[in-house]
mmCIF file of C-alpha atoms in Angstrom:
data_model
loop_
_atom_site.group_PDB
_atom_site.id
_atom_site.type_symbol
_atom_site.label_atom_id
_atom_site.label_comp_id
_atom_site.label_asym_id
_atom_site.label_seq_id
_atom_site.Cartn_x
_atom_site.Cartn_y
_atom_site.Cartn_z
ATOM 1 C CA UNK A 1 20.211 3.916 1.285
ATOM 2 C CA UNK A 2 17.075 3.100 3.061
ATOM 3 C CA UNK A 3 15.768 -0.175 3.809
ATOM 4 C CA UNK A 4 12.822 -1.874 5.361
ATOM 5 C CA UNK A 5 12.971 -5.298 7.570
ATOM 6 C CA UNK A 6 10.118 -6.725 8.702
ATOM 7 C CA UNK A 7 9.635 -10.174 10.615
ATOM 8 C CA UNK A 8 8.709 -12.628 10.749
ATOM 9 C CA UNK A 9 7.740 -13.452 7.348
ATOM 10 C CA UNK A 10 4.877 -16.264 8.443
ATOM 11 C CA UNK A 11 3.201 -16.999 11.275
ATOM 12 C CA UNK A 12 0.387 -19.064 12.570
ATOM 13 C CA UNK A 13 -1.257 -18.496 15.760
ATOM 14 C CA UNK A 14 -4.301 -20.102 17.755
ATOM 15 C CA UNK A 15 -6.919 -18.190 18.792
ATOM 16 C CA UNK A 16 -6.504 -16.132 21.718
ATOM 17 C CA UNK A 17 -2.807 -15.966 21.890
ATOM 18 C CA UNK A 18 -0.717 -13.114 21.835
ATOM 19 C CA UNK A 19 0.849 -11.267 18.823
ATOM 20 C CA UNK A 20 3.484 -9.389 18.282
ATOM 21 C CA UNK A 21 5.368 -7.935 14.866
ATOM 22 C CA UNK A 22 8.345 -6.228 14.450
ATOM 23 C CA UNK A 23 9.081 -3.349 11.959
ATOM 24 C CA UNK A 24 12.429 -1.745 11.659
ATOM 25 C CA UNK A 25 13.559 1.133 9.818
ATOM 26 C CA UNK A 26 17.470 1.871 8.638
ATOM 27 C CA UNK A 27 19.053 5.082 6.646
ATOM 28 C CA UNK A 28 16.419 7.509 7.832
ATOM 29 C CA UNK A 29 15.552 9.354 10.631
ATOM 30 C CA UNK A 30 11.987 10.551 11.901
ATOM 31 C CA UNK A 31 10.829 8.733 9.285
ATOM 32 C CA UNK A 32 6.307 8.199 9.417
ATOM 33 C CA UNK A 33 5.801 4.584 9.993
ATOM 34 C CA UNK A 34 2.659 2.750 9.173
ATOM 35 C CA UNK A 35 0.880 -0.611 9.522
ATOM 36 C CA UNK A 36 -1.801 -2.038 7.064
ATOM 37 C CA UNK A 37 -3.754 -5.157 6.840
ATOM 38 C CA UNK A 38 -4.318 -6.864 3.797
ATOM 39 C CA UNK A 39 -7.217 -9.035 3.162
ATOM 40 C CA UNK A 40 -8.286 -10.745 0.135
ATOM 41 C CA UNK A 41 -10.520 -8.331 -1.990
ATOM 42 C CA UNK A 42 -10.572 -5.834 0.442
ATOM 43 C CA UNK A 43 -7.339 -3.626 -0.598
ATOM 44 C CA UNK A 44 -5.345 -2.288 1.906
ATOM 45 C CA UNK A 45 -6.733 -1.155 5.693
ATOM 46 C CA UNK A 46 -4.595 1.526 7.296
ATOM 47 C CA UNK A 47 -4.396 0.101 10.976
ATOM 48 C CA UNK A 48 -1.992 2.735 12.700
ATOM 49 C CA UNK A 49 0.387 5.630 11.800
ATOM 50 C CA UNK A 50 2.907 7.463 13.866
ATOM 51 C CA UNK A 51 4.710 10.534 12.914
ATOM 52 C CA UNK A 52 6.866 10.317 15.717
ATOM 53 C CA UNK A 53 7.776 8.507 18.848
ATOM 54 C CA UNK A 54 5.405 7.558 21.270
ATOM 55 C CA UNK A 55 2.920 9.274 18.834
ATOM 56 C CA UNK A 56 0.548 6.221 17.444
ATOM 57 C CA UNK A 57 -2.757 7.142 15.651
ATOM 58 C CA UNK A 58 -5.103 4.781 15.081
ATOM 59 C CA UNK A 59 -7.719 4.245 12.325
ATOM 60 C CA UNK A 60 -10.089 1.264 13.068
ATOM 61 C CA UNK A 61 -11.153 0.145 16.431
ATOM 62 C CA UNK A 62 -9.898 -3.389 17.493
ATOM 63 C CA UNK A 63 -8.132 -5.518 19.357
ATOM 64 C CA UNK A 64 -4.790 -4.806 17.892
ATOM 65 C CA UNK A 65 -2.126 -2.053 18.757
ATOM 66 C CA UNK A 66 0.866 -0.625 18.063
ATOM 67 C CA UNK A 67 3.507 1.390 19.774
ATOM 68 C CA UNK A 68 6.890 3.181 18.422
ATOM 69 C CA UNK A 69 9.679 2.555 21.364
ATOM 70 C CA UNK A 70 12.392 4.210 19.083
ATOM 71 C CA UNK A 71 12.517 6.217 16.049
ATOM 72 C CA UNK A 72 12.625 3.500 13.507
ATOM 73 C CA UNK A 73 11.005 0.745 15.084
ATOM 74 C CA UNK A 74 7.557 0.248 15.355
ATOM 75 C CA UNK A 75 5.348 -3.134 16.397
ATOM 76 C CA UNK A 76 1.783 -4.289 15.742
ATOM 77 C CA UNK A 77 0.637 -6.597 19.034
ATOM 78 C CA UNK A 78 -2.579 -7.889 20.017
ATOM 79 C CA UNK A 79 -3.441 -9.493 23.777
ATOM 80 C CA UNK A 80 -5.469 -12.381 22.300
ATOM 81 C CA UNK A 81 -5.701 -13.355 18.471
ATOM 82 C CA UNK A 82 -9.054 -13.617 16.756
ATOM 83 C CA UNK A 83 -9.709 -15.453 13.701
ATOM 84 C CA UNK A 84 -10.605 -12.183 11.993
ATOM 85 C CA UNK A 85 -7.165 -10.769 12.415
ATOM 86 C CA UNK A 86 -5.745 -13.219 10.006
ATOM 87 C CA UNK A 87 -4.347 -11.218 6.751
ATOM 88 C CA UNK A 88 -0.863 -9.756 5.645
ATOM 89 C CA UNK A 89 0.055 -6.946 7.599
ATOM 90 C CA UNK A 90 2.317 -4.661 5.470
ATOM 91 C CA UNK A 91 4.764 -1.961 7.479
ATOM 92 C CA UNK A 92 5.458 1.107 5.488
ATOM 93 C CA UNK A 93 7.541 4.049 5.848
ATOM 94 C CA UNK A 94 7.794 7.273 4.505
ATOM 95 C CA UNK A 95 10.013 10.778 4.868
ATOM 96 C CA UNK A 96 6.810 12.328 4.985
ATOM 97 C CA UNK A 97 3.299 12.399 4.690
ATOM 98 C CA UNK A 98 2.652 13.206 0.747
ATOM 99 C CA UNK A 99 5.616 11.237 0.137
ATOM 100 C CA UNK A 100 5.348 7.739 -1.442
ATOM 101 C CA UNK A 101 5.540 4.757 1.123
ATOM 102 C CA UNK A 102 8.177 2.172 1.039
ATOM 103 C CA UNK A 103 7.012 -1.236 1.612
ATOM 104 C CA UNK A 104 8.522 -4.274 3.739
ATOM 105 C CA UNK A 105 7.751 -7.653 2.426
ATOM 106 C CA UNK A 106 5.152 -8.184 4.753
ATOM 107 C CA UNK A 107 3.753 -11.030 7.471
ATOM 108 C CA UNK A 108 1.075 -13.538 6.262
ATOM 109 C CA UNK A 109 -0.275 -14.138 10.066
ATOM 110 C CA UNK A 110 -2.769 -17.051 9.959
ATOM 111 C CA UNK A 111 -4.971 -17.594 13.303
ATOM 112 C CA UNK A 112 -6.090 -20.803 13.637
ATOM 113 C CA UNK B 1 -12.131 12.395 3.946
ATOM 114 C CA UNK B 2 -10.567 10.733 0.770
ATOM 115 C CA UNK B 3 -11.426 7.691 -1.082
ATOM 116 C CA UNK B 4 -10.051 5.494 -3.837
ATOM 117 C CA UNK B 5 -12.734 3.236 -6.737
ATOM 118 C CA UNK B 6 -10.707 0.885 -8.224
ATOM 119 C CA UNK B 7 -14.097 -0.324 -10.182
ATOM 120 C CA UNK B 8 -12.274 -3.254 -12.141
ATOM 121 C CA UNK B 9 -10.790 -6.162 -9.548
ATOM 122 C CA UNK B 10 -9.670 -8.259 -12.431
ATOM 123 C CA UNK B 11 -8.220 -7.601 -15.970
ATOM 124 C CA UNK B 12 -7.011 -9.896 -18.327
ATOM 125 C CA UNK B 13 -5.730 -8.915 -21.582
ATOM 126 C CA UNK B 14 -3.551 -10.804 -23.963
ATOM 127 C CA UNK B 15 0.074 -10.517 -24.233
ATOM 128 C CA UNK B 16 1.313 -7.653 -26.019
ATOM 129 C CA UNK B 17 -2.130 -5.916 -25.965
ATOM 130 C CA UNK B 18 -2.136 -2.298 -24.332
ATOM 131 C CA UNK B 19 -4.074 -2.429 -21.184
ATOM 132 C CA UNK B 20 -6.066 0.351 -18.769
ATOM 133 C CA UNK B 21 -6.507 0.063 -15.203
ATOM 134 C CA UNK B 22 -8.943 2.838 -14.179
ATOM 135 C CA UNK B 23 -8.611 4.759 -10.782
ATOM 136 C CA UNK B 24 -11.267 7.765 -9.480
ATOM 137 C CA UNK B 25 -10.613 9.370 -6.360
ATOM 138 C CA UNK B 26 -11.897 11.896 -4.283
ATOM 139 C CA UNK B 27 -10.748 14.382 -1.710
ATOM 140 C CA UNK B 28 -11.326 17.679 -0.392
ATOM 141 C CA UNK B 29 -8.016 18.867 -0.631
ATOM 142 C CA UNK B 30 -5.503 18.740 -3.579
ATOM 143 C CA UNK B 31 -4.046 15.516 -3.446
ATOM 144 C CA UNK B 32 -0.688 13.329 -4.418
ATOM 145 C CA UNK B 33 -1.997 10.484 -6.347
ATOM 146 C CA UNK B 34 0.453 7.012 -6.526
ATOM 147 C CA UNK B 35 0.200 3.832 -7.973
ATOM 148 C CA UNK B 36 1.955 0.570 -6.717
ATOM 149 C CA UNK B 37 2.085 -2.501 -7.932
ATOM 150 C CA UNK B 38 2.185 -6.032 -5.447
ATOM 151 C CA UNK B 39 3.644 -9.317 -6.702
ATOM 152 C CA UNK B 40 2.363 -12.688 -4.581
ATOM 153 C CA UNK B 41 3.430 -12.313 -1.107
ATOM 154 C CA UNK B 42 5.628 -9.379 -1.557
ATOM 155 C CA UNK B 43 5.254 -5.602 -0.132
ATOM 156 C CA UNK B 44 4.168 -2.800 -2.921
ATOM 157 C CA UNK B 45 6.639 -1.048 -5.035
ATOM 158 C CA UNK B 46 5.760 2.313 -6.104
ATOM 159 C CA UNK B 47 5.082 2.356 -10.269
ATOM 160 C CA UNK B 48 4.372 6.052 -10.421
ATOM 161 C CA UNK B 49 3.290 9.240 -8.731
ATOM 162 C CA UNK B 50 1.682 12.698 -9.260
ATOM 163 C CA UNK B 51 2.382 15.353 -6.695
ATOM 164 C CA UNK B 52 2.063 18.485 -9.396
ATOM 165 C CA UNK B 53 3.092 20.168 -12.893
ATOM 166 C CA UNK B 54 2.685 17.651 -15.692
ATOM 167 C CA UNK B 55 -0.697 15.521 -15.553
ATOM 168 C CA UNK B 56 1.129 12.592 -17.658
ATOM 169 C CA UNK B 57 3.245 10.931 -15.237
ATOM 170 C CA UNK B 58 5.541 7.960 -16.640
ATOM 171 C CA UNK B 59 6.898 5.506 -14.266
ATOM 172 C CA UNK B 60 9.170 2.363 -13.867
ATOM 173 C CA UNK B 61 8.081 -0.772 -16.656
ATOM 174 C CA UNK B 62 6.530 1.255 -19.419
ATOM 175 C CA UNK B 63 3.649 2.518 -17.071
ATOM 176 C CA UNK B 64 2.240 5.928 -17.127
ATOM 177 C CA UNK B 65 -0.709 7.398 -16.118
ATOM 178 C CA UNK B 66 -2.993 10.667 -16.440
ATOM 179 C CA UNK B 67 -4.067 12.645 -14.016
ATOM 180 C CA UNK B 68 -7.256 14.437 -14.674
ATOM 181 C CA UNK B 69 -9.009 16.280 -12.002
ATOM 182 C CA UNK B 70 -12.177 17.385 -13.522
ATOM 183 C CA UNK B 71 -12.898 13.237 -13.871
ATOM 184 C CA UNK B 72 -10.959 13.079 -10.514
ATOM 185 C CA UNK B 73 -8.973 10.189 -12.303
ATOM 186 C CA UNK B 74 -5.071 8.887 -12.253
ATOM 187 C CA UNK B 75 -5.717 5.718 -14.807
ATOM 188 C CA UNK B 76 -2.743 3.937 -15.811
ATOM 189 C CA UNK B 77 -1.537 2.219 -19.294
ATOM 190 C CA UNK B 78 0.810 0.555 -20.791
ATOM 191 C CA UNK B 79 0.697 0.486 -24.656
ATOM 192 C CA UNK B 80 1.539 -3.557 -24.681
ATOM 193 C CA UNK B 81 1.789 -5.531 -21.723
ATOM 194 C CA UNK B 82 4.162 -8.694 -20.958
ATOM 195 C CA UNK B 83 3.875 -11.596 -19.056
ATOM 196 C CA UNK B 84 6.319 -10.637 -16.071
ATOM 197 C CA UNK B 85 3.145 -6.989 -15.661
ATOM 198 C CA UNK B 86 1.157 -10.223 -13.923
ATOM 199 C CA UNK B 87 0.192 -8.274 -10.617
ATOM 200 C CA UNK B 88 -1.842 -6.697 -8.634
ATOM 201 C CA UNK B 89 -2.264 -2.766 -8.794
ATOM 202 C CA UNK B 90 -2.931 -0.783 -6.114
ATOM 203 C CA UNK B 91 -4.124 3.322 -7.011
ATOM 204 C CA UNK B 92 -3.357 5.347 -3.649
ATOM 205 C CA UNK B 93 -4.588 9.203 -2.998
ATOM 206 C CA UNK B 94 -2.549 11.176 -0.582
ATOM 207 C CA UNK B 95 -4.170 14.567 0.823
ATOM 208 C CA UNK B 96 -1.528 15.058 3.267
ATOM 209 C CA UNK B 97 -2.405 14.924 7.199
ATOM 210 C CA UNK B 98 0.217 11.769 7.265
ATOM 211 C CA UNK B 99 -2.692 9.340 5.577
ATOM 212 C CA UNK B 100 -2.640 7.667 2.406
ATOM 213 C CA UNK B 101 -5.892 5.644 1.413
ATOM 214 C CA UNK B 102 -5.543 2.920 -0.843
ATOM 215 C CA UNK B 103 -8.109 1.413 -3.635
ATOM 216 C CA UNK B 104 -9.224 -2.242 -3.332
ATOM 217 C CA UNK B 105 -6.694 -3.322 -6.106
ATOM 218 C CA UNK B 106 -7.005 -4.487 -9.516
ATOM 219 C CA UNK B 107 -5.428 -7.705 -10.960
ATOM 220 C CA UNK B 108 -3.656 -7.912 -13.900
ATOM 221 C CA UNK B 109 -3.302 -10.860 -15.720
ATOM 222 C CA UNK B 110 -1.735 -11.566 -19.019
ATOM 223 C CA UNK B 111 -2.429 -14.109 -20.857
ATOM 224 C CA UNK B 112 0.123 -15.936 -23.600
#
């Protein structure tokens, strides 16, 4: 079966320091990975999507990105932390792009 | 471009009282329509989907939903609700090209 990891599960950061989470993939192959940010009241923002390696879209300009080294990994980073990026950042995956998306637990990142 | 109203961010009902959560989309393509639900600091777990053929959908916990696209709505109900439905629920519209938008969320709680 297919299964999600994503890590770590907390993490507080001062401003201006670097970021970078991990998203990992297992029983799947080629699967469409995802990143979303989570803020209080404001649903769920789709940051990136890739539909393949080395293939990253992104859908809101900021100071975070993302790359996909290998076919079921695929990490959120940022250069220097704002406050604004604080939130739970939710990986996804899915076989394809009308299918439903399977969740990892998610990363409450706090910048302080 | 797609969107997703979740119009209600908060619904409590009493225990054992049937409950609606009311979702309008829209899209300019035929979409997949999804609903997830989030427990505190946890990922989303799908509830339910519509991709095609029947527009009542039932899904995991008693849930179901109707899709009705001249309302362009996917609501969901359950006829009486329990203490353990306490969550957040997330409506999700899916028009293919890799992307699924997600509404703002409604939460759920039921009181004893």
């Amino acid at each position: 079966s297919q299964t999600i990891h994503q890590w770590p599960a907390t993490l507080v950061q001062p401003v201006g320091s670097p970021l970078s989470l991990e998203c990992t993939v297992e029983g799947t192959s080629n699967p469409n990975l995802y990143w979303y940010r989570q803020a209080a009241g404001r649903g769920l923002q789709l940051l990136f999507y890739s539909v393949g390696i080395g293939q990253i879209s992104s859908e809101v300009p900021q100071n975070l990105s993302a790359s996909r080294p290998q076919d079921r990994q695929f990490i959120l980073s940022s250069k220097k932390l704002l406050l604004s990026d604080s939130g739970f950042y939710l990986c996804a995956w899915s076989p394809h792009g009308d299918s439903p998306l399977h969740f990892g637990n998610g990363t409450r990142l706090t910048v302080t | 471009a797609q969107s997703v109203t979740q119009l209600d961010s908060q619904v409590p009902v009493f225990e054992e009282a049937p409950v609606e959560l009311r979702c309008n989309y829209s899209s300019s393509v035929s979409v997949y329509l999804f609903w997830y639900v989030q427990y505190p600091n946890q990922g989303l777990q799908l509830l339910l989907k519509y991709l095609s053929g029947s527009t009542l959908v039932k899904g995991i916990n008693g849930f179901e939903a109707e899709f009705n696209k001249s309302q362009t709505s996917f609501h969901l109900r359950k006829p009486s609700v329990h203490i353990s439905d306490t969550a957040e629920y997330f409506c999700a519209v899916s028009g293919g090209y890799q992307k699924v938008t997600f509404g703002t969320g409604t939460k759920l709680q039921v009181i004893p």
